[in-house]
CSV table of C-alpha atoms in Angstrom, one decimal:
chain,number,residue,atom,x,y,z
A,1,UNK,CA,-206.0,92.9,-22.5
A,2,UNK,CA,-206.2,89.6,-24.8
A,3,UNK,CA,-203.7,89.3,-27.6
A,4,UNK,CA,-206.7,89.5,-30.2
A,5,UNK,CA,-204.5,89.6,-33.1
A,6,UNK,CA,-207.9,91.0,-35.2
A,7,UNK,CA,-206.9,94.5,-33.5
A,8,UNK,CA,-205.2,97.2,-34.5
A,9,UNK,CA,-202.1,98.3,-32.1
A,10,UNK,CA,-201.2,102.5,-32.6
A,11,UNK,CA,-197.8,103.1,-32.0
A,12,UNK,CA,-196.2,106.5,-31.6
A,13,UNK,CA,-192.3,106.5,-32.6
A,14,UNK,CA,-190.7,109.7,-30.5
A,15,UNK,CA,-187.6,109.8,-33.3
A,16,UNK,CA,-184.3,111.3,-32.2
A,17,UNK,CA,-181.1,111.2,-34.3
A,18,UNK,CA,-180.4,108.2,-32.0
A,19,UNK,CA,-182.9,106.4,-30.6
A,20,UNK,CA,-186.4,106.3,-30.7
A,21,UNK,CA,-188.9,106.0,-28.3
A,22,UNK,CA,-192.3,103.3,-28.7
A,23,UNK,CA,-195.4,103.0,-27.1
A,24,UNK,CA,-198.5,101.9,-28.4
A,25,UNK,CA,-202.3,101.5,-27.5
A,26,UNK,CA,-205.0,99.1,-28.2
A,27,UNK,CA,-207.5,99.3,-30.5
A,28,UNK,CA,-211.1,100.1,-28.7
A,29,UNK,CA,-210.5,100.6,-25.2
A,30,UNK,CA,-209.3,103.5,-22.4
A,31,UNK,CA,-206.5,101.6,-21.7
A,32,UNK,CA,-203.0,103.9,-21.3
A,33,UNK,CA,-200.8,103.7,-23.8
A,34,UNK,CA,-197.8,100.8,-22.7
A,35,UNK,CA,-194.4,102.0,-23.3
A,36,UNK,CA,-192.2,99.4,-24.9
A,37,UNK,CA,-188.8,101.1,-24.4
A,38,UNK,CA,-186.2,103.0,-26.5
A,39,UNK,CA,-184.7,101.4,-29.6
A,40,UNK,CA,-181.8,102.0,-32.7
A,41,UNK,CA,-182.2,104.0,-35.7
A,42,UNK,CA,-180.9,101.4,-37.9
A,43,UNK,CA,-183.0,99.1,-40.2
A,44,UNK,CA,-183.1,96.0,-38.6
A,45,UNK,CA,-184.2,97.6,-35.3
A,46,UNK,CA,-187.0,98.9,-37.4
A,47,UNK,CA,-187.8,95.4,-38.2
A,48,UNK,CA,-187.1,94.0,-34.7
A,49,UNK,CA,-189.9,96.3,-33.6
A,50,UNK,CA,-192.3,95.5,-36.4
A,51,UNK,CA,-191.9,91.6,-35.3
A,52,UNK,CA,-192.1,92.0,-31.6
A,53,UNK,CA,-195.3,94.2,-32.4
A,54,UNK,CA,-196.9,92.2,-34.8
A,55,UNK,CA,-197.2,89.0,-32.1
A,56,UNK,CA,-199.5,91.2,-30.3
A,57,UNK,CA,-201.8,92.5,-33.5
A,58,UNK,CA,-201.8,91.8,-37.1
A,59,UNK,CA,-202.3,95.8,-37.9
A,60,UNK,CA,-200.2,98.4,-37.1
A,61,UNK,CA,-200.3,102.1,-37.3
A,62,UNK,CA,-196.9,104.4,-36.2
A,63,UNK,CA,-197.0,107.9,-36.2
A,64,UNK,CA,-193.6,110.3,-35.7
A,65,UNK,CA,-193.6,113.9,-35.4
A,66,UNK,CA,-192.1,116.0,-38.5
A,67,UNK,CA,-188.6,117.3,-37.6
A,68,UNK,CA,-184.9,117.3,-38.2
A,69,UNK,CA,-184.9,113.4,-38.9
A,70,UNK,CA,-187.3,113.9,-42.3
A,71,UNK,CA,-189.3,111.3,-43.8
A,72,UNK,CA,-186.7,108.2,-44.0
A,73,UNK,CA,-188.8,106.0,-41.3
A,74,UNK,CA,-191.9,107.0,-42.9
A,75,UNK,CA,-190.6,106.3,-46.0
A,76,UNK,CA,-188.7,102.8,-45.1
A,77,UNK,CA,-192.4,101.9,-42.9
A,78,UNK,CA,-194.4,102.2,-45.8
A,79,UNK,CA,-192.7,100.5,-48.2
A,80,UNK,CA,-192.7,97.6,-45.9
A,81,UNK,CA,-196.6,98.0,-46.4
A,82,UNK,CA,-197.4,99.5,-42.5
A,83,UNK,CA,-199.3,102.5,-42.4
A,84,UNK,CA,-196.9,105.5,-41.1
A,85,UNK,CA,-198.1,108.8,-40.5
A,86,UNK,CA,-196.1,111.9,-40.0
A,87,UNK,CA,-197.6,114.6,-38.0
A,88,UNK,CA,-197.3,118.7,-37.2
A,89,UNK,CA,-195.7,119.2,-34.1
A,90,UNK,CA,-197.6,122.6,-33.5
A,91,UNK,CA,-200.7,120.7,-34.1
A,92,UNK,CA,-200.5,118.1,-31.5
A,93,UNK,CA,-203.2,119.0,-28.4
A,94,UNK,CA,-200.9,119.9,-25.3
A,95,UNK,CA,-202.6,120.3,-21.7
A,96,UNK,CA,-201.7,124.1,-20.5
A,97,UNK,CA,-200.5,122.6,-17.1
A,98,UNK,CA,-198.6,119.8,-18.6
A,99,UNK,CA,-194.5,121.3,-18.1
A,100,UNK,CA,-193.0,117.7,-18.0
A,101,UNK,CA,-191.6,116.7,-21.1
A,102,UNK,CA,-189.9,113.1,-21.5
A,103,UNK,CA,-189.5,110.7,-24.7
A,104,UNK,CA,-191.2,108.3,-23.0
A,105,UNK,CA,-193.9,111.0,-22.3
A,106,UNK,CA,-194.0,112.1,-25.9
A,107,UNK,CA,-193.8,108.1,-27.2
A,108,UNK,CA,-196.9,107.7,-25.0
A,109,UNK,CA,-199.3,111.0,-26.0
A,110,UNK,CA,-198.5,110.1,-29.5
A,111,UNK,CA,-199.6,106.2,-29.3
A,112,UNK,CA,-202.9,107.6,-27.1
A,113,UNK,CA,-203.9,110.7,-29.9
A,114,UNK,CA,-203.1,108.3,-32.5
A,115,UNK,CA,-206.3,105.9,-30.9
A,116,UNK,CA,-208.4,108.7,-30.6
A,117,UNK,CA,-207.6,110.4,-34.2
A,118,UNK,CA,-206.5,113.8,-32.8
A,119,UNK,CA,-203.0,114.0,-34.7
A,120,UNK,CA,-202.9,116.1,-37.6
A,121,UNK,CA,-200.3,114.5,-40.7
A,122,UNK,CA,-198.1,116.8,-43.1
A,123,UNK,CA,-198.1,116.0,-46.5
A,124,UNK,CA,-194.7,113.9,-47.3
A,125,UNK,CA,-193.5,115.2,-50.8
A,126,UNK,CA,-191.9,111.9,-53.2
A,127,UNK,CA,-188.2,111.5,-53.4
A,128,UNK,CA,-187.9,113.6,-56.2
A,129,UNK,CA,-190.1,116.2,-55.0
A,130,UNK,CA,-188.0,116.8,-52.1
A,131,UNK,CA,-184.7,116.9,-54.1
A,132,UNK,CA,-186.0,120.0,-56.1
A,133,UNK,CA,-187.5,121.7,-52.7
A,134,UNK,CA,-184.0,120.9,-51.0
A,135,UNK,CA,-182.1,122.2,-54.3
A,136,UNK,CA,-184.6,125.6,-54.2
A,137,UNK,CA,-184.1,126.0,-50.2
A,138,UNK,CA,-179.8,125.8,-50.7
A,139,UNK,CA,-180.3,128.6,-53.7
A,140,UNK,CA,-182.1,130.3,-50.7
A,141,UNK,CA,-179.9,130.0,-48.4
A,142,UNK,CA,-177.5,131.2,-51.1
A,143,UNK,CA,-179.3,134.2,-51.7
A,144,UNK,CA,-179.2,135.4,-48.2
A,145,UNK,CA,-175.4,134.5,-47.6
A,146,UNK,CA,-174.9,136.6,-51.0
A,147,UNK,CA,-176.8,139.8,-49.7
A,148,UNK,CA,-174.8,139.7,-46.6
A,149,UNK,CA,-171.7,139.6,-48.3
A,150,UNK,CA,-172.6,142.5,-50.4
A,151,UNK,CA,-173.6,144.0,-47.3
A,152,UNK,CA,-170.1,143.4,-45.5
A,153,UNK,CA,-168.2,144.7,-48.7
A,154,UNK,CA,-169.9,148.0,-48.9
A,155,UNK,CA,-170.5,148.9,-45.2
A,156,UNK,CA,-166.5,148.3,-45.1
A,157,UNK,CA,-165.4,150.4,-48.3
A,158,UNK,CA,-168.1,153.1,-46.4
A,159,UNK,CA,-165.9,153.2,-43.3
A,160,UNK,CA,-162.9,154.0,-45.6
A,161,UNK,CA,-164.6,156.5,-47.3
A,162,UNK,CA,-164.8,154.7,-50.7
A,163,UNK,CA,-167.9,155.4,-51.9
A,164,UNK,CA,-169.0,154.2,-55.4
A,165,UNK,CA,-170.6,157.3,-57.4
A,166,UNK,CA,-172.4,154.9,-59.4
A,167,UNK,CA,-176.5,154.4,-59.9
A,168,UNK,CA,-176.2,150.6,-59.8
A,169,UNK,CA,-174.4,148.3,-57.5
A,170,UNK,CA,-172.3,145.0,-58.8
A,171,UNK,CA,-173.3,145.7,-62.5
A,172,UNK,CA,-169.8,145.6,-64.9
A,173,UNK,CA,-169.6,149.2,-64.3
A,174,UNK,CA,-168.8,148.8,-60.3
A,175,UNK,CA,-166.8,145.8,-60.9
A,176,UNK,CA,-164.5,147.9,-62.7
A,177,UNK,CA,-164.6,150.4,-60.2
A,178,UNK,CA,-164.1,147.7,-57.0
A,179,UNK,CA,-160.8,146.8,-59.7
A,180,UNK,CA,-159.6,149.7,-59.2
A,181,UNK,CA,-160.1,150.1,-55.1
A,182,UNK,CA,-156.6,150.7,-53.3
A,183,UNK,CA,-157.3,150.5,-49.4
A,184,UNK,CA,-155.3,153.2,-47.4
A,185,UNK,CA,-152.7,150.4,-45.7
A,186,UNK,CA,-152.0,146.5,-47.3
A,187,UNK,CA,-153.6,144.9,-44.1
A,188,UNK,CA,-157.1,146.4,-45.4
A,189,UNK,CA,-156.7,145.8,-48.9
A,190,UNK,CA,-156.3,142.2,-48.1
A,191,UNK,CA,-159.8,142.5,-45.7
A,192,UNK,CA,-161.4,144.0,-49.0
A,193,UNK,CA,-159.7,141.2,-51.1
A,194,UNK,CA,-161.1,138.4,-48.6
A,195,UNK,CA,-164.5,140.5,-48.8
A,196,UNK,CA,-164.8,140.7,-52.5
A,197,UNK,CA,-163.9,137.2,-52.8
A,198,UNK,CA,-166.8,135.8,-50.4
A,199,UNK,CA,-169.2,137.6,-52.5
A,200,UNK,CA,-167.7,136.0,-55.7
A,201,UNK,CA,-167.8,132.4,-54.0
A,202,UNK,CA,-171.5,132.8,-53.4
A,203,UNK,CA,-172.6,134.1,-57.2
A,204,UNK,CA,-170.5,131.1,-58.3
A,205,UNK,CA,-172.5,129.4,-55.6
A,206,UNK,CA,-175.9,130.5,-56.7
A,207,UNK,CA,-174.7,129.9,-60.7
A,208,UNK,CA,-174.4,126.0,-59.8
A,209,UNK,CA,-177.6,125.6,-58.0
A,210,UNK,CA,-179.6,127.6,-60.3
A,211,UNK,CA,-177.8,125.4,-63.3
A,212,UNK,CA,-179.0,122.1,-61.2
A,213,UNK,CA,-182.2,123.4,-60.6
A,214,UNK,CA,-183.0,123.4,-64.3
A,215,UNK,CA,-181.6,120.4,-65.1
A,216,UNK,CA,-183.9,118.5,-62.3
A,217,UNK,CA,-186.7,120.2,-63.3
A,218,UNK,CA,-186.8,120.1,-66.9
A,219,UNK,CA,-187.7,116.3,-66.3
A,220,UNK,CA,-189.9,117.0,-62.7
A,221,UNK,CA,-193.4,115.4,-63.1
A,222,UNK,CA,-194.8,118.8,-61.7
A,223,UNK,CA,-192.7,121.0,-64.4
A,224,UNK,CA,-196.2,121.6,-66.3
A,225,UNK,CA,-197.4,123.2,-63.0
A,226,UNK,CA,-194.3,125.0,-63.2
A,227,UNK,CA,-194.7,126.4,-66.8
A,228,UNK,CA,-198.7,127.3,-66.1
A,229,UNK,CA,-198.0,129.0,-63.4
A,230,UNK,CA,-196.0,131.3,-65.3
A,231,UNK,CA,-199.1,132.7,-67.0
A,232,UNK,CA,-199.9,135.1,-64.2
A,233,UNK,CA,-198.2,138.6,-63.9
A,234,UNK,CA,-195.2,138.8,-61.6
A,235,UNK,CA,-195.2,134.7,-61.2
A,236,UNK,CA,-191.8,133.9,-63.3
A,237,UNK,CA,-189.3,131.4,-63.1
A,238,UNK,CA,-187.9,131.3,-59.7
A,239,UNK,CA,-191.2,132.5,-58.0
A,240,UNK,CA,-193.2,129.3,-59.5
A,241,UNK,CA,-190.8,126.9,-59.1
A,242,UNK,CA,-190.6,127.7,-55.5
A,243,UNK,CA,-193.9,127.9,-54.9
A,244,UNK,CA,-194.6,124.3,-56.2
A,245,UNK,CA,-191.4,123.2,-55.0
A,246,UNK,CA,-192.7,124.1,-51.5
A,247,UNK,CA,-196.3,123.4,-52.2
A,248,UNK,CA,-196.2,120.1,-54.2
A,249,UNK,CA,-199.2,120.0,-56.1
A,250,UNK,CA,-201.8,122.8,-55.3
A,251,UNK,CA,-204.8,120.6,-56.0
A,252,UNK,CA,-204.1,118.3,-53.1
A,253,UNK,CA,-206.0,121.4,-51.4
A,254,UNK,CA,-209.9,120.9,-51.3
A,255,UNK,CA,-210.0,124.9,-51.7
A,256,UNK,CA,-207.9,128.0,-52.2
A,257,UNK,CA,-209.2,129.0,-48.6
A,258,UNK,CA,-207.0,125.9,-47.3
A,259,UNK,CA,-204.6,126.5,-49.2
A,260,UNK,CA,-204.1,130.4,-48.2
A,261,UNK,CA,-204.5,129.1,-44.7
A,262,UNK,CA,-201.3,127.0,-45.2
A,263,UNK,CA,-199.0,129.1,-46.3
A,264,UNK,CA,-200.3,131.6,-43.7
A,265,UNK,CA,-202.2,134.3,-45.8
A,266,UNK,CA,-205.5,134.4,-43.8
A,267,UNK,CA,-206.4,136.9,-41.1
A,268,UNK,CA,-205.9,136.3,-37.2
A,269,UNK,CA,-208.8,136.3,-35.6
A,270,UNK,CA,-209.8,136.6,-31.8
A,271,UNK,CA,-213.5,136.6,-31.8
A,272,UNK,CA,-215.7,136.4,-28.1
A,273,UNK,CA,-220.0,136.6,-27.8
A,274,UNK,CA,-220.7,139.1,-30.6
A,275,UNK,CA,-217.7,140.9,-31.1
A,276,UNK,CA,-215.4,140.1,-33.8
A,277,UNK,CA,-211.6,141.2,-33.9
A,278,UNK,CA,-209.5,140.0,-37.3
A,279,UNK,CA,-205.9,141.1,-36.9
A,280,UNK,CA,-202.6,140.3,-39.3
A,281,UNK,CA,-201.7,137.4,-41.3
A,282,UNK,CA,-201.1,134.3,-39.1
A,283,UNK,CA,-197.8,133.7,-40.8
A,284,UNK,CA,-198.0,129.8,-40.4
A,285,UNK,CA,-196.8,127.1,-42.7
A,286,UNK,CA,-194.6,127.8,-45.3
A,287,UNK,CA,-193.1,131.1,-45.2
A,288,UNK,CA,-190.6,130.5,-48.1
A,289,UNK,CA,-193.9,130.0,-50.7
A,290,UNK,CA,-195.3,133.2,-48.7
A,291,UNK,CA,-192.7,135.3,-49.0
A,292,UNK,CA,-192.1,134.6,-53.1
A,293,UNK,CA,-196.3,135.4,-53.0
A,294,UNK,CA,-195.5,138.8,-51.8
A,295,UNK,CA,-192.9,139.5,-54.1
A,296,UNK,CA,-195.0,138.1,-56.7
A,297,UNK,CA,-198.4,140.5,-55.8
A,298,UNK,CA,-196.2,143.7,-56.3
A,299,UNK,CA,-196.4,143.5,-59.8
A,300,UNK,CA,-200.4,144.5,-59.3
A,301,UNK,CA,-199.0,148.0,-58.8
A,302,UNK,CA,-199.5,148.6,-62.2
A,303,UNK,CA,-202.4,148.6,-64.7
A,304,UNK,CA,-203.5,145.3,-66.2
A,305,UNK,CA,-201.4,144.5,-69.3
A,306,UNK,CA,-199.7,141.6,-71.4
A,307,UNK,CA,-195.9,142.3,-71.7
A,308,UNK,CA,-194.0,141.1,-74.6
A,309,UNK,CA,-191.8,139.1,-71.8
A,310,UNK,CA,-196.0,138.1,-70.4
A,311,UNK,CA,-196.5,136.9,-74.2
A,312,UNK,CA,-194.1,134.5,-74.4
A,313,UNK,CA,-194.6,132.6,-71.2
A,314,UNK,CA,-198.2,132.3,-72.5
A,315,UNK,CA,-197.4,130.6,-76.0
A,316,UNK,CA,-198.4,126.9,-75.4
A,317,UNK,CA,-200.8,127.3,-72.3
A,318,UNK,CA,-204.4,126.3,-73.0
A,319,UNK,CA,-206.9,129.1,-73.5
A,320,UNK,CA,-208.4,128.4,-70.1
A,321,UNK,CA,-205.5,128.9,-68.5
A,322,UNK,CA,-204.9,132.4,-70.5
A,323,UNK,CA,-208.3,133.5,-69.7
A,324,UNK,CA,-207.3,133.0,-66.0
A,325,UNK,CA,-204.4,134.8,-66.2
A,326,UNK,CA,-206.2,137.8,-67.6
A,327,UNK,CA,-208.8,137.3,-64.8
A,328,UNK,CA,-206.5,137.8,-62.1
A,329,UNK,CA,-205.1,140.3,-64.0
A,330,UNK,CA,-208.3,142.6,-64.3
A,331,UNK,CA,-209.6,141.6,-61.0
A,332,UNK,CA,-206.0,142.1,-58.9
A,333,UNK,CA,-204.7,145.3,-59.8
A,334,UNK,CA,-207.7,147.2,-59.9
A,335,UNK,CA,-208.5,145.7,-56.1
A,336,UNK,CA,-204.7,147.0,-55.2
A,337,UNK,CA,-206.1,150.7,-56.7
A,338,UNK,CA,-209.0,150.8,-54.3
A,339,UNK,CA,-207.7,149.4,-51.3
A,340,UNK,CA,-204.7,151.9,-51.7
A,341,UNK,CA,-207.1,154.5,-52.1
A,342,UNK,CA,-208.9,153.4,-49.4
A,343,UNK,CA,-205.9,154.8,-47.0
A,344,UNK,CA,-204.4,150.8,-46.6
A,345,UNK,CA,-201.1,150.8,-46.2
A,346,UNK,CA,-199.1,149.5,-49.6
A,347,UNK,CA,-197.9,146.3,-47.5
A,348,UNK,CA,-201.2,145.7,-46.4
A,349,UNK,CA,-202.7,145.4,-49.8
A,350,UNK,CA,-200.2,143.9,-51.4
A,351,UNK,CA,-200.5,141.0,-48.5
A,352,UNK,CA,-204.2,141.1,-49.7
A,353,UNK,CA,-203.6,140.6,-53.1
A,354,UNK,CA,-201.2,137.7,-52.7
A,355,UNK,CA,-203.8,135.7,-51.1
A,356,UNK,CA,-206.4,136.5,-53.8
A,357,UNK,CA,-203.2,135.2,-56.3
A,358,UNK,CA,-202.5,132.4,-54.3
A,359,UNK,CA,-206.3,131.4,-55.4
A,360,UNK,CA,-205.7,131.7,-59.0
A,361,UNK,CA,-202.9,129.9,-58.7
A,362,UNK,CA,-205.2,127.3,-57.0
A,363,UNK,CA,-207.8,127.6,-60.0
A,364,UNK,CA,-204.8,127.3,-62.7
A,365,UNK,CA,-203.9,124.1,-61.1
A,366,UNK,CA,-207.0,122.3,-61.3
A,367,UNK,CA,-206.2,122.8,-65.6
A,368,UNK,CA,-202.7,121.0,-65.6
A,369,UNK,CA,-203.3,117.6,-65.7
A,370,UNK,CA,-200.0,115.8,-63.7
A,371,UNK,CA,-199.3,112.3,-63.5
A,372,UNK,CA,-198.4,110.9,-60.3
């Protein structure tokens, strides 16, 4: 193969917290991809690479898969002008008898699918972006630790036969009341101390991310999305600022149908000759964004109607995006009605209507104009 240096070279980068693996391929023509060998992490290995490289072509073209390692060699790449591409590990074509797996191997089917344009790329959110998805998936994570704890508590007190009499849980009236709980010997009232004061840790927990959370976003070039958003029933605070945390902006989507297939909201579907079988949800992509969709779409229970609470997330929206709003309204709880009464199961239709939401979402999106 001549050293044409008019050609393009495609290099796959098989990153590991360590090392990473390089091979790359020419431009136009079957040859196998040549493995280079295994190099450092660190900047100037980076630019060792791009050098060595660049004497065999004058364009070049890496591609990592998405994983633990994030987007800092995509990120370092392309500012040093090289195209970088970041692709979906589920995504990438795999032979059914192929059961060796090596980093050279993986270095090598990434530099040959590369050439032949059979990768598929994620979308890689901005610095900032990221920061406000990372600060929403520690509140998360926060979330869960905090029901658990609650969970611990109680299941504990249960044991001892300290049952709270009370209609709520962890409201002022059951603080007072876990106050007053004496434990039948002092090694298990120090267990219940040591519970009660995990579940404290965590509220504080939650109190500091949610209080960073609004800080960042209050200047976040997507905070518009965030505050549209808002217009539809059930879609509050927390629920949009996830979903566009997770989503980045909805219009990069060419269509709600994309989008729904993203986040995983479209049917299964197993179809052979002329018969046709849909099944579930495919649950792919981003199940944090699906899961606040769900809780979202069970506000459609309910007839159509503007709360005072509805009312005020509205003031300061364009009338396009209000009319919208009371679109989806109309449309999504009377579909919910007839699909209940249809015999669907609750979870079913609710699943339903967070797709059809997920649309309007889509639709309210194309309104906000966002820089960047």
């Amino acid at each position: 193969m001549s050293n044409d240096k008019t050609t393009t070279l495609f290099v796959g980068l098989d990153s590991h917290k360590d090392s990473i693996s390089v091979a790359y391929a020419h431009e136009g023509c079957a040859d196998p991809p040549v493995f280079v060998g295994s190099i450092g992490t660190r900047q100037a290995d980076i630019d060792s690479l791009v050098r060595r490289l660049h004497s065999k072509a004058q364009r070049l073209v890496f591609a990592y898969e998405a994983g633990p390692c994030g987007y800092v060699l995509h990120r370092y790449l392309t500012g040093r002008r090289h195209e970088c591409r970041v692709v979906a590990p589920s995504l990438i074509p795999k032979r059914p008898g192929d059961k060796v797996k090596t980093n050279r191997r993986d270095a090598m089917q990434l530099a040959r699918l590369l050439r032949s344009g059979d990768l598929v790329s994620v979308h890689v959110p901005g610095i900032e972006d990221e920061a406000i998805r990372d600060v929403s998936r520690a509140r998360d994570a926060t979330r869960v630790t905090l029901k658990a704890a609650k969970l611990r508590l109680k299941s504990f007190l249960l044991r001892l036969g300290l049952q709270y009499s009370g209609r709520a849980t962890w409201n002022p009236a059951h603080r007072r009341y876990l106050a007053k709980v004496v434990c039948p010997t002092s090694a298990q009232q120090v267990v219940f101390q040591e519970l009660l004061t995990a579940v404290d840790e965590q509220v504080e927990r939650m109190a500091r991310l949610e209080h960073q959370f609004d800080e960042l976003a209050s200047a976040w070039r997507l905070r518009p999305l965030v505050d549209a958003l808002q217009a539809l029933r059930g879609v509050q605070w927390l629920v949009a600022i996830t979903i566009v945390a997770e989503l980045g902006n909805l219009t990069r989507f060419e269509n709600p149908r994309q989008l729904a297939a993203f986040v995983g909201l479209i049917p299964s579907e197993y179809s052979s000759g002329t018969t046709r079988h849909q099944g579930g949800i495919t649950k792919t992509g981003n199940g944090r964004a699906r899961r606040a969709l769900v809780e979202a779409a069970w506000a459609y229970r309910y007839n159509a109607k503007v709360s005072e609470a509805m009312q005020q997330r509205l003031e300061g929206l364009p009338k396009p995006i209000h009319a919208i709003a009371w679109k989806a309204q109309v449309r999504l709880c009377t579909r919910f009605r007839r699909l209940v009464s249809r015999g669907k199961n609750p979870n079913v239709a609710v699943t339903a209507i967070a797709r059809e939401l997920l649309a309007f979402m889509w639709a309210i999106a194309k309104e906000v104009p966002l820089q960047g």
